[in-house]
PDB file of C-alpha atoms in Angstrom:
ATOM      1  CA  MET A   1      15.933   6.469  -5.100  1.00 47.00           C
ATOM      2  CA  ASP A   2      18.693   6.753  -2.674  1.00 52.00           C
ATOM      3  CA  THR A   3      21.733   5.169  -4.181  1.00 54.00           C
ATOM      4  CA  GLU A   4      21.829   0.957  -2.057  1.00 53.00           C
ATOM      5  CA  ILE A   5      18.681   1.393  -3.776  1.00 55.00           C
ATOM      6  CA  THR A   6      19.441   1.934  -7.225  1.00 50.00           C
ATOM      7  CA  ASN A   7      22.268  -0.523  -6.992  1.00 54.00           C
ATOM      8  CA  CYS A   8      19.752  -3.177  -5.238  1.00 55.00           C
ATOM      9  CA  PHE A   9      17.346  -2.351  -9.127  1.00 66.00           C
ATOM     10  CA  MET A  10      20.413  -2.523 -11.233  1.00 69.00           C
ATOM     11  CA  GLN A  11      18.412  -3.325 -14.590  1.00 82.00           C
ATOM     12  CA  ARG A  12      16.020  -1.142 -16.591  1.00 90.00           C
ATOM     13  CA  HIS A  13      12.019  -2.423 -14.986  1.00 95.00           C
ATOM     14  CA  PRO A  14       9.454  -1.803 -18.063  1.00 96.00           C
ATOM     15  CA  ILE A  15       6.189  -0.810 -15.698  1.00 97.00           C
ATOM     16  CA  GLY A  16       6.844  -0.211 -11.754  1.00 97.00           C
ATOM     17  CA  PHE A  17       3.283  -0.053  -9.381  1.00 98.00           C
ATOM     18  CA  ALA A  18       2.918   2.461  -6.971  1.00 98.00           C
ATOM     19  CA  LEU A  19       0.709   1.220  -4.141  1.00 98.00           C
ATOM     20  CA  SER A  20      -0.582   3.559  -1.427  1.00 96.00           C
ATOM     21  CA  GLY A  21      -1.291   3.716   2.532  1.00 94.00           C
ATOM     22  CA  GLY A  22      -5.244   3.176   3.030  1.00 90.00           C
ATOM     23  CA  PHE A  23      -5.594   0.451   5.531  1.00 88.00           C
ATOM     24  CA  ILE A  24      -8.754  -1.514   4.943  1.00 91.00           C
ATOM     25  CA  LYS A  25      -8.739   0.203   1.353  1.00 94.00           C
ATOM     26  CA  GLY A  26      -5.550  -1.552   0.244  1.00 95.00           C
ATOM     27  CA  PHE A  27      -7.695  -4.209  -0.915  1.00 96.00           C
ATOM     28  CA  ALA A  28      -8.636  -1.841  -3.617  1.00 97.00           C
ATOM     29  CA  HIS A  29      -4.793  -2.210  -5.198  1.00 98.00           C
ATOM     30  CA  LEU A  30      -6.036  -6.141  -5.452  1.00 98.00           C
ATOM     31  CA  GLY A  31      -8.552  -5.217  -6.999  1.00 98.00           C
ATOM     32  CA  ALA A  32      -7.024  -2.533  -9.426  1.00 98.00           C
ATOM     33  CA  MET A  33      -4.638  -5.239 -10.217  1.00 98.00           C
ATOM     34  CA  GLN A  34      -6.621  -7.354 -11.056  1.00 98.00           C
ATOM     35  CA  ALA A  35      -7.898  -5.119 -13.860  1.00 98.00           C
ATOM     36  CA  LEU A  36      -4.013  -3.832 -14.699  1.00 98.00           C
ATOM     37  CA  LEU A  37      -3.078  -6.925 -15.117  1.00 98.00           C
ATOM     38  CA  GLU A  38      -6.217  -7.997 -18.010  1.00 97.00           C
ATOM     39  CA  HIS A  39      -5.592  -5.294 -19.518  1.00 97.00           C
ATOM     40  CA  ASP A  40      -1.220  -6.597 -19.568  1.00 97.00           C
ATOM     41  CA  ILE A  41      -0.322  -4.148 -17.729  1.00 98.00           C
ATOM     42  CA  LYS A  42       2.337  -5.541 -15.940  1.00 98.00           C
ATOM     43  CA  PRO A  43       4.789  -4.936 -13.173  1.00 97.00           C
ATOM     44  CA  THR A  44       8.661  -6.421 -12.937  1.00 96.00           C
ATOM     45  CA  VAL A  45       9.010  -3.955 -10.193  1.00 97.00           C
ATOM     46  CA  LEU A  46       6.506  -2.847  -6.677  1.00 98.00           C
ATOM     47  CA  SER A  47       6.696  -0.200  -4.664  1.00 98.00           C
ATOM     48  CA  GLY A  48       4.084  -0.134  -1.424  1.00 98.00           C
ATOM     49  CA  VAL A  49       3.873   1.600   1.712  1.00 97.00           C
ATOM     50  CA  SER A  50       1.211   0.550   4.249  1.00 95.00           C
ATOM     51  CA  ALA A  51      -2.134  -1.225   2.830  1.00 95.00           C
ATOM     52  CA  GLY A  52       0.205  -1.097  -0.293  1.00 97.00           C
ATOM     53  CA  ALA A  53       2.870  -3.150   1.370  1.00 97.00           C
ATOM     54  CA  LEU A  54      -0.046  -5.855   2.135  1.00 97.00           C
ATOM     55  CA  ALA A  55      -1.157  -6.729  -1.335  1.00 98.00           C
ATOM     56  CA  GLY A  56       2.138  -5.915  -3.383  1.00 98.00           C
ATOM     57  CA  ALA A  57       3.578  -8.376  -0.401  1.00 98.00           C
ATOM     58  CA  PHE A  58       1.529 -10.529  -2.074  1.00 98.00           C
ATOM     59  CA  TYR A  59       0.899 -10.469  -5.195  1.00 98.00           C
ATOM     60  CA  ALA A  60       5.161  -9.990  -5.375  1.00 98.00           C
ATOM     61  CA  ASP A  61       5.272 -13.727  -3.540  1.00 98.00           C
ATOM     62  CA  GLY A  62       3.411 -15.046  -6.838  1.00 98.00           C
ATOM     63  CA  ASN A  63      -0.356 -14.921  -6.519  1.00 98.00           C
ATOM     64  CA  GLU A  64      -2.483 -14.230  -8.660  1.00 97.00           C
ATOM     65  CA  PRO A  65      -3.971 -10.518  -6.953  1.00 97.00           C
ATOM     66  CA  TYR A  66      -8.218 -11.637  -6.404  1.00 97.00           C
ATOM     67  CA  ARG A  67      -6.981 -15.046  -4.726  1.00 97.00           C
ATOM     68  CA  VAL A  68      -5.844 -13.254  -2.269  1.00 97.00           C
ATOM     69  CA  LEU A  69      -8.497 -12.511  -0.749  1.00 95.00           C
ATOM     70  CA  ASP A  70      -9.122 -16.312   0.116  1.00 95.00           C
ATOM     71  CA  PHE A  71      -6.261 -16.120   2.939  1.00 94.00           C
ATOM     72  CA  PHE A  72      -8.372 -13.451   4.153  1.00 92.00           C
ATOM     73  CA  ALA A  73     -12.014 -15.151   4.043  1.00 88.00           C
ATOM     74  CA  GLY A  74     -13.252 -16.010   7.486  1.00 80.00           C
ATOM     75  CA  HIS A  75     -10.119 -13.695   9.142  1.00 74.00           C
ATOM     76  CA  LYS A  76     -11.272 -10.873  11.104  1.00 75.00           C
ATOM     77  CA  PHE A  77      -9.938  -7.640  12.617  1.00 64.00           C
ATOM     78  CA  GLN A  78      -9.622  -9.403  16.012  1.00 68.00           C
ATOM     79  CA  ASP A  79      -7.779 -12.360  14.236  1.00 60.00           C
ATOM     80  CA  LEU A  80      -4.940 -10.126  13.359  1.00 63.00           C
ATOM     81  CA  THR A  81      -4.193  -7.761  16.124  1.00 66.00           C
ATOM     82  CA  LYS A  82      -3.939  -7.889  19.925  1.00 56.00           C
ATOM     83  CA  LEU A  83      -5.849  -5.557  22.236  1.00 55.00           C
ATOM     84  CA  VAL A  84      -2.099  -4.662  25.006  1.00 58.00           C
ATOM     85  CA  ILE A  85      -2.925  -1.982  27.701  1.00 50.00           C
ATOM     86  CA  PRO A  86      -1.717   1.097  25.673  1.00 57.00           C
ATOM     87  CA  LYS A  87       1.379   2.476  26.398  1.00 64.00           C
ATOM     88  CA  VAL A  88       2.889   2.601  23.127  1.00 58.00           C
ATOM     89  CA  GLY A  89      -0.280   1.850  20.910  1.00 61.00           C
ATOM     90  CA  LEU A  90      -3.294   0.549  21.744  1.00 76.00           C
ATOM     91  CA  PHE A  91      -2.511  -3.504  19.522  1.00 81.00           C
ATOM     92  CA  VAL A  92       0.505  -4.994  19.095  1.00 86.00           C
ATOM     93  CA  LEU A  93       0.524  -6.586  15.324  1.00 90.00           C
ATOM     94  CA  ASP A  94       2.280  -9.955  16.800  1.00 91.00           C
ATOM     95  CA  GLU A  95      -0.729 -11.687  15.148  1.00 92.00           C
ATOM     96  CA  PHE A  96      -0.090 -10.263  11.636  1.00 94.00           C
ATOM     97  CA  ILE A  97       3.592 -10.447  11.550  1.00 95.00           C
ATOM     98  CA  ASP A  98       2.607 -14.742  12.391  1.00 95.00           C
ATOM     99  CA  PHE A  99      -0.792 -14.798  10.383  1.00 95.00           C
ATOM    100  CA  LEU A 100       1.841 -12.935   6.599  1.00 96.00           C
ATOM    101  CA  ARG A 101       5.010 -15.157   7.914  1.00 97.00           C
ATOM    102  CA  THR A 102       1.951 -18.704   7.782  1.00 96.00           C
ATOM    103  CA  ASN A 103       0.760 -17.770   3.985  1.00 97.00           C
ATOM    104  CA  LEU A 104       3.618 -15.727   2.244  1.00 98.00           C
ATOM    105  CA  LYS A 105       5.762 -18.434   0.472  1.00 98.00           C
ATOM    106  CA  ALA A 106       8.891 -16.110   0.884  1.00 98.00           C
ATOM    107  CA  ARG A 107      10.438 -15.594   3.896  1.00 98.00           C
ATOM    108  CA  ASN A 108      12.634 -12.308   3.103  1.00 97.00           C
ATOM    109  CA  LEU A 109      12.490  -9.727   0.404  1.00 96.00           C
ATOM    110  CA  GLU A 110      14.952 -10.164  -1.475  1.00 94.00           C
ATOM    111  CA  GLU A 111      13.245 -14.651  -2.327  1.00 96.00           C
ATOM    112  CA  LEU A 112      10.471 -12.223  -3.889  1.00 96.00           C
ATOM    113  CA  GLN A 113       9.522 -13.250  -6.973  1.00 96.00           C
ATOM    114  CA  ILE A 114       9.568  -9.386  -8.360  1.00 96.00           C
ATOM    115  CA  PRO A 115      11.823  -7.259  -6.432  1.00 95.00           C
ATOM    116  CA  MET A 116       9.290  -5.212  -3.197  1.00 97.00           C
ATOM    117  CA  VAL A 117      10.897  -1.478  -1.847  1.00 97.00           C
ATOM    118  CA  ILE A 118       8.718  -1.673   1.682  1.00 98.00           C
ATOM    119  CA  THR A 119       8.467   2.041   2.985  1.00 97.00           C
ATOM    120  CA  ALA A 120       7.755   2.570   7.042  1.00 97.00           C
ATOM    121  CA  THR A 121       8.418   5.630   8.577  1.00 96.00           C
ATOM    122  CA  ASP A 122      12.194   5.315  11.516  1.00 97.00           C
ATOM    123  CA  LEU A 123      11.207   6.996  14.346  1.00 96.00           C
ATOM    124  CA  ASP A 124      13.381   6.916  16.523  1.00 96.00           C
ATOM    125  CA  HIS A 125      16.090   9.087  13.622  1.00 97.00           C
ATOM    126  CA  GLY A 126      12.522  10.604  12.479  1.00 96.00           C
ATOM    127  CA  ARG A 127      13.048   9.199   7.798  1.00 97.00           C
ATOM    128  CA  PRO A 128      11.655   6.999   6.062  1.00 96.00           C
ATOM    129  CA  VAL A 129      12.963   4.106   4.913  1.00 96.00           C
ATOM    130  CA  SER A 130      12.872   1.903   2.350  1.00 95.00           C
ATOM    131  CA  PHE A 131      13.309  -2.127   2.939  1.00 96.00           C
ATOM    132  CA  TYR A 132      14.418  -4.513  -0.336  1.00 93.00           C
ATOM    133  CA  ARG A 133      15.562  -7.290   1.712  1.00 93.00           C
ATOM    134  CA  GLY A 134      14.768  -8.533   5.165  1.00 96.00           C
ATOM    135  CA  ASP A 135      12.071 -10.369   7.188  1.00 98.00           C
ATOM    136  CA  ILE A 136       8.824  -9.212   5.670  1.00 98.00           C
ATOM    137  CA  ALA A 137       6.478  -9.158   7.875  1.00 97.00           C
ATOM    138  CA  GLN A 138       7.753  -7.057   9.596  1.00 98.00           C
ATOM    139  CA  ARG A 139       8.608  -4.566   7.084  1.00 98.00           C
ATOM    140  CA  VAL A 140       5.089  -5.052   6.344  1.00 97.00           C
ATOM    141  CA  ALA A 141       3.962  -4.687   9.714  1.00 96.00           C
ATOM    142  CA  ALA A 142       6.050  -1.662  10.389  1.00 97.00           C
ATOM    143  CA  SER A 143       4.800  -0.126   7.484  1.00 97.00           C
ATOM    144  CA  CYS A 144       1.402  -1.373   8.057  1.00 94.00           C
ATOM    145  CA  CYS A 145       1.972   0.773  11.946  1.00 92.00           C
ATOM    146  CA  MET A 146      -0.481   3.560  12.161  1.00 87.00           C
ATOM    147  CA  PRO A 147       0.792   5.863  15.512  1.00 86.00           C
ATOM    148  CA  VAL A 148      -1.272   5.297  17.509  1.00 81.00           C
ATOM    149  CA  LEU A 149      -3.250   2.697  17.039  1.00 83.00           C
ATOM    150  CA  PHE A 150      -0.609   0.176  16.842  1.00 88.00           C
ATOM    151  CA  ALA A 151       2.677  -0.413  18.728  1.00 89.00           C
ATOM    152  CA  PRO A 152       5.802   0.792  17.247  1.00 92.00           C
ATOM    153  CA  VAL A 153       7.266  -2.516  15.284  1.00 95.00           C
ATOM    154  CA  GLN A 154      11.294  -2.750  16.693  1.00 96.00           C
ATOM    155  CA  ILE A 155      13.405  -4.191  14.416  1.00 97.00           C
ATOM    156  CA  GLU A 156      17.685  -4.315  15.214  1.00 96.00           C
ATOM    157  CA  GLY A 157      16.437  -2.488  17.835  1.00 96.00           C
ATOM    158  CA  THR A 158      14.732   0.704  15.701  1.00 97.00           C
ATOM    159  CA  ASN A 159      10.877   1.596  16.401  1.00 96.00           C
ATOM    160  CA  TYR A 160       9.118   2.366  13.320  1.00 97.00           C
ATOM    161  CA  VAL A 161       5.443   3.117  12.193  1.00 95.00           C
ATOM    162  CA  ASP A 162       3.669   3.450   9.044  1.00 94.00           C
ATOM    163  CA  GLY A 163       5.511   4.670   6.032  1.00 94.00           C
ATOM    164  CA  GLY A 164       2.772   6.656   5.506  1.00 92.00           C
ATOM    165  CA  VAL A 165       3.786   9.443   6.974  1.00 92.00           C
ATOM    166  CA  PHE A 166       7.004  10.770   5.115  1.00 93.00           C
ATOM    167  CA  SER A 167       5.277   9.587   1.690  1.00 92.00           C
ATOM    168  CA  ASN A 168       1.711   7.799   1.336  1.00 94.00           C
ATOM    169  CA  LEU A 169       1.801   7.243  -2.129  1.00 97.00           C
ATOM    170  CA  PRO A 170       5.394   5.519  -3.166  1.00 97.00           C
ATOM    171  CA  VAL A 171       6.215   6.218  -6.788  1.00 98.00           C
ATOM    172  CA  SER A 172       9.583   8.220  -6.714  1.00 96.00           C
ATOM    173  CA  ILE A 173      11.608   4.902  -4.741  1.00 94.00           C
ATOM    174  CA  ILE A 174      11.229   3.217  -8.224  1.00 96.00           C
ATOM    175  CA  ARG A 175      10.106   6.260 -10.689  1.00 95.00           C
ATOM    176  CA  ARG A 176      14.538   6.150 -12.282  1.00 93.00           C
ATOM    177  CA  ILE A 177      14.391   2.841 -12.686  1.00 94.00           C
ATOM    178  CA  CYS A 178      11.148   2.250 -14.447  1.00 96.00           C
ATOM    179  CA  ASP A 179      10.316   3.729 -17.781  1.00 96.00           C
ATOM    180  CA  LYS A 180       6.169   3.773 -16.440  1.00 97.00           C
ATOM    181  CA  VAL A 181       5.004   3.498 -13.245  1.00 98.00           C
ATOM    182  CA  VAL A 182       1.255   3.197 -12.051  1.00 98.00           C
ATOM    183  CA  ALA A 183      -0.155   4.963  -9.207  1.00 98.00           C
ATOM    184  CA  VAL A 184      -2.499   3.881  -7.353  1.00 98.00           C
ATOM    185  CA  ASN A 185      -3.589   5.501  -4.672  1.00 96.00           C
ATOM    186  CA  VAL A 186      -6.650   3.793  -2.373  1.00 95.00           C
ATOM    187  CA  SER A 187      -6.278   7.410  -0.044  1.00 87.00           C
ATOM    188  CA  PRO A 188      -7.033  10.025  -2.210  1.00 83.00           C
ATOM    189  CA  ILE A 189      -7.515  13.584  -0.252  1.00 71.00           C
ATOM    190  CA  LEU A 190     -11.911  14.125   0.002  1.00 69.00           C
ATOM    191  CA  ALA A 191     -13.369  17.378   0.951  1.00 67.00           C
ATOM    192  CA  ASP A 192     -16.795  15.362   2.366  1.00 70.00           C
ATOM    193  CA  LYS A 193     -19.174  16.001   4.508  1.00 74.00           C
ATOM    194  CA  TYR A 194     -18.574  16.020   8.272  1.00 64.00           C
ATOM    195  CA  LYS A 195     -19.231  17.120  11.848  1.00 74.00           C
ATOM    196  CA  LYS A 196     -18.627  19.685  13.579  1.00 80.00           C
ATOM    197  CA  ASN A 197     -16.949  18.646  17.104  1.00 81.00           C
ATOM    198  CA  ILE A 198     -13.516  18.766  18.261  1.00 77.00           C
ATOM    199  CA  VAL A 199     -12.464  14.900  17.570  1.00 65.00           C
ATOM    200  CA  SER A 200     -14.088  14.967  14.066  1.00 71.00           C
ATOM    201  CA  ILE A 201     -12.296  18.454  12.701  1.00 78.00           C
ATOM    202  CA  ALA A 202      -8.630  17.382  14.550  1.00 69.00           C
ATOM    203  CA  MET A 203      -9.014  13.509  12.808  1.00 67.00           C
ATOM    204  CA  ARG A 204      -9.943  15.269   9.175  1.00 72.00           C
ATOM    205  CA  SER A 205      -7.067  17.318  10.055  1.00 75.00           C
ATOM    206  CA  TYR A 206      -5.004  14.685  10.290  1.00 70.00           C
ATOM    207  CA  ASN A 207      -5.981  12.763   7.838  1.00 72.00           C
ATOM    208  CA  PHE A 208      -4.984  16.511   5.048  1.00 76.00           C
ATOM    209  CA  MET A 209      -2.094  15.988   6.820  1.00 76.00           C
ATOM    210  CA  PHE A 210      -0.713  12.356   6.224  1.00 71.00           C
ATOM    211  CA  ARG A 211      -2.296  12.214   2.865  1.00 76.00           C
ATOM    212  CA  ALA A 212      -0.076  16.024   1.066  1.00 84.00           C
ATOM    213  CA  ASN A 213       2.199  14.117   0.614  1.00 91.00           C
ATOM    214  CA  THR A 214       0.814  11.748  -2.074  1.00 92.00           C
ATOM    215  CA  LEU A 215       0.064  15.353  -4.007  1.00 91.00           C
ATOM    216  CA  PRO A 216       3.532  15.830  -6.016  1.00 93.00           C
ATOM    217  CA  GLU A 217       4.752  11.710  -6.033  1.00 96.00           C
ATOM    218  CA  ARG A 218       0.865  11.634  -8.148  1.00 95.00           C
ATOM    219  CA  ARG A 219       2.296  14.017 -10.464  1.00 95.00           C
ATOM    220  CA  LYS A 220       4.927  11.673 -11.468  1.00 97.00           C
ATOM    221  CA  ALA A 221       2.966   8.487 -12.076  1.00 97.00           C
ATOM    222  CA  ASP A 222       2.164   7.595 -16.342  1.00 98.00           C
ATOM    223  CA  LEU A 223      -0.463   6.195 -15.647  1.00 98.00           C
ATOM    224  CA  LEU A 224      -3.072   6.734 -11.532  1.00 98.00           C
ATOM    225  CA  ILE A 225      -6.010   5.027 -10.418  1.00 98.00           C
ATOM    226  CA  GLU A 226      -7.386   6.826  -7.394  1.00 96.00           C
ATOM    227  CA  PRO A 227     -10.891   4.962  -6.148  1.00 94.00           C
ATOM    228  CA  TYR A 228     -13.000   7.642  -5.395  1.00 89.00           C
ATOM    229  CA  ASN A 229     -15.359   5.046  -3.611  1.00 88.00           C
ATOM    230  CA  LEU A 230     -14.170   4.294  -0.508  1.00 89.00           C
ATOM    231  CA  GLY A 231     -14.810   7.093   2.135  1.00 79.00           C
ATOM    232  CA  GLY A 232     -17.599   5.093   4.002  1.00 81.00           C
ATOM    233  CA  TYR A 233     -15.748   1.538   5.099  1.00 84.00           C
ATOM    234  CA  SER A 234     -14.314   1.900   8.968  1.00 78.00           C
ATOM    235  CA  ASN A 235     -10.926   0.652   8.906  1.00 74.00           C
ATOM    236  CA  THR A 236     -12.279  -2.909  10.925  1.00 79.00           C
ATOM    237  CA  GLU A 237     -13.846  -4.162   8.080  1.00 86.00           C
ATOM    238  CA  LEU A 238     -12.498  -7.127   7.034  1.00 89.00           C
ATOM    239  CA  GLU A 239     -14.776  -9.766   6.056  1.00 91.00           C
ATOM    240  CA  LYS A 240     -15.614  -6.398   3.385  1.00 93.00           C
ATOM    241  CA  ALA A 241     -13.074  -7.048   1.658  1.00 93.00           C
ATOM    242  CA  GLU A 242     -14.042  -8.427  -1.315  1.00 95.00           C
ATOM    243  CA  GLU A 243     -16.475  -5.855  -1.587  1.00 96.00           C
ATOM    244  CA  ILE A 244     -14.154  -3.304  -1.565  1.00 95.00           C
ATOM    245  CA  PHE A 245     -11.865  -5.347  -4.217  1.00 97.00           C
ATOM    246  CA  GLN A 246     -13.943  -4.911  -6.444  1.00 97.00           C
ATOM    247  CA  GLN A 247     -14.276  -1.041  -6.139  1.00 97.00           C
ATOM    248  CA  GLY A 248     -10.783  -1.281  -7.072  1.00 97.00           C
ATOM    249  CA  TYR A 249     -11.226  -3.847 -10.587  1.00 98.00           C
ATOM    250  CA  ALA A 250     -14.102  -1.581 -11.947  1.00 97.00           C
ATOM    251  CA  THR A 251     -13.087   1.468 -11.212  1.00 97.00           C
ATOM    252  CA  ALA A 252      -8.987   0.822 -12.530  1.00 98.00           C
ATOM    253  CA  GLY A 253     -10.910  -1.464 -15.528  1.00 98.00           C
ATOM    254  CA  ASP A 254     -13.614   1.690 -15.949  1.00 98.00           C
ATOM    255  CA  LEU A 255     -10.722   3.961 -16.700  1.00 97.00           C
ATOM    256  CA  LEU A 256      -8.200   1.946 -18.732  1.00 98.00           C
ATOM    257  CA  GLU A 257     -11.327   1.468 -21.328  1.00 97.00           C
ATOM    258  CA  GLN A 258     -12.217   5.539 -20.843  1.00 97.00           C
ATOM    259  CA  LEU A 259      -8.269   6.548 -21.554  1.00 96.00           C
ATOM    260  CA  ILE A 260      -8.048   3.636 -24.489  1.00 95.00           C
ATOM    261  CA  ILE A 261     -10.955   4.844 -25.875  1.00 95.00           C
ATOM    262  CA  GLU A 262      -9.846   9.080 -25.309  1.00 94.00           C
ATOM    263  CA  ARG A 263      -6.580   7.909 -26.358  1.00 92.00           C
ATOM    264  CA  GLY A 264      -5.913   4.542 -28.001  1.00 93.00           C
ATOM    265  CA  ASN A 265      -3.591   4.069 -24.678  1.00 93.00           C
ATOM    266  CA  VAL A 266      -3.127   4.334 -20.979  1.00 95.00           C
ATOM    267  CA  TRP A 267      -0.025   6.665 -20.432  1.00 94.00           C
ATOM    268  CA  LYS A 268       0.199   9.889 -19.984  1.00 86.00           C
ATOM    269  CA  ARG A 269       0.991  12.183 -22.644  1.00 77.00           C
ATOM    270  CA  LYS A 270       3.995  14.095 -22.490  1.00 66.00           C
TER     271      LYS A 270
END
């Protein structure tokens, strides 16, 4: 964690949640968090990237995880994006930013009920950037901005894209200030069946590279939750939000119960 963020979050936190990228699979974050809360595992700080930034922002704004689904009910992917003539991306996220500003009570990160760090990628200078203050909607959109699919989000003259480019599971950013870190990775690496054609091979390789940076981060967590049953969902299936939520809820709940039976607690042995 850089010194500036450490100084911003001076107090020690008993538990932090690190929430991965994963696009539509991010609704599984809400399910996993719901199960964690029901086991009295509550964060006092959050770290999120892409879909994890979105889920985390709504929770940090004072919403129970299962209630967040209400904000997206009745919406389709097309409601939150706008197709444009592709110069720097197929869609722009202006509607998504408006949606966030309409539904979040807090305007800036420093106003959230739970402190949160959002990670995005500075496309102009080739570096990861962690936001801990400023406009929430802009920063969540920047963190969610999958390259090519979406046009970069500009903040104060700098272009940002998906934070997962450098770090798709942001454990390190809060590791030093937390006694325990729960990592929820909704995009684990899966070597499932694939078509032997140029597009399929290229996309598979891209996804492997994109997710490879999660491997060292997984080892730094005290509790790792990874739903492996989310591969069949299309990134535009917003109407499947509740179903994806239930997948995350079941995965986390089953894991927590199993660990309690086997170890007597849920935390990794040191």
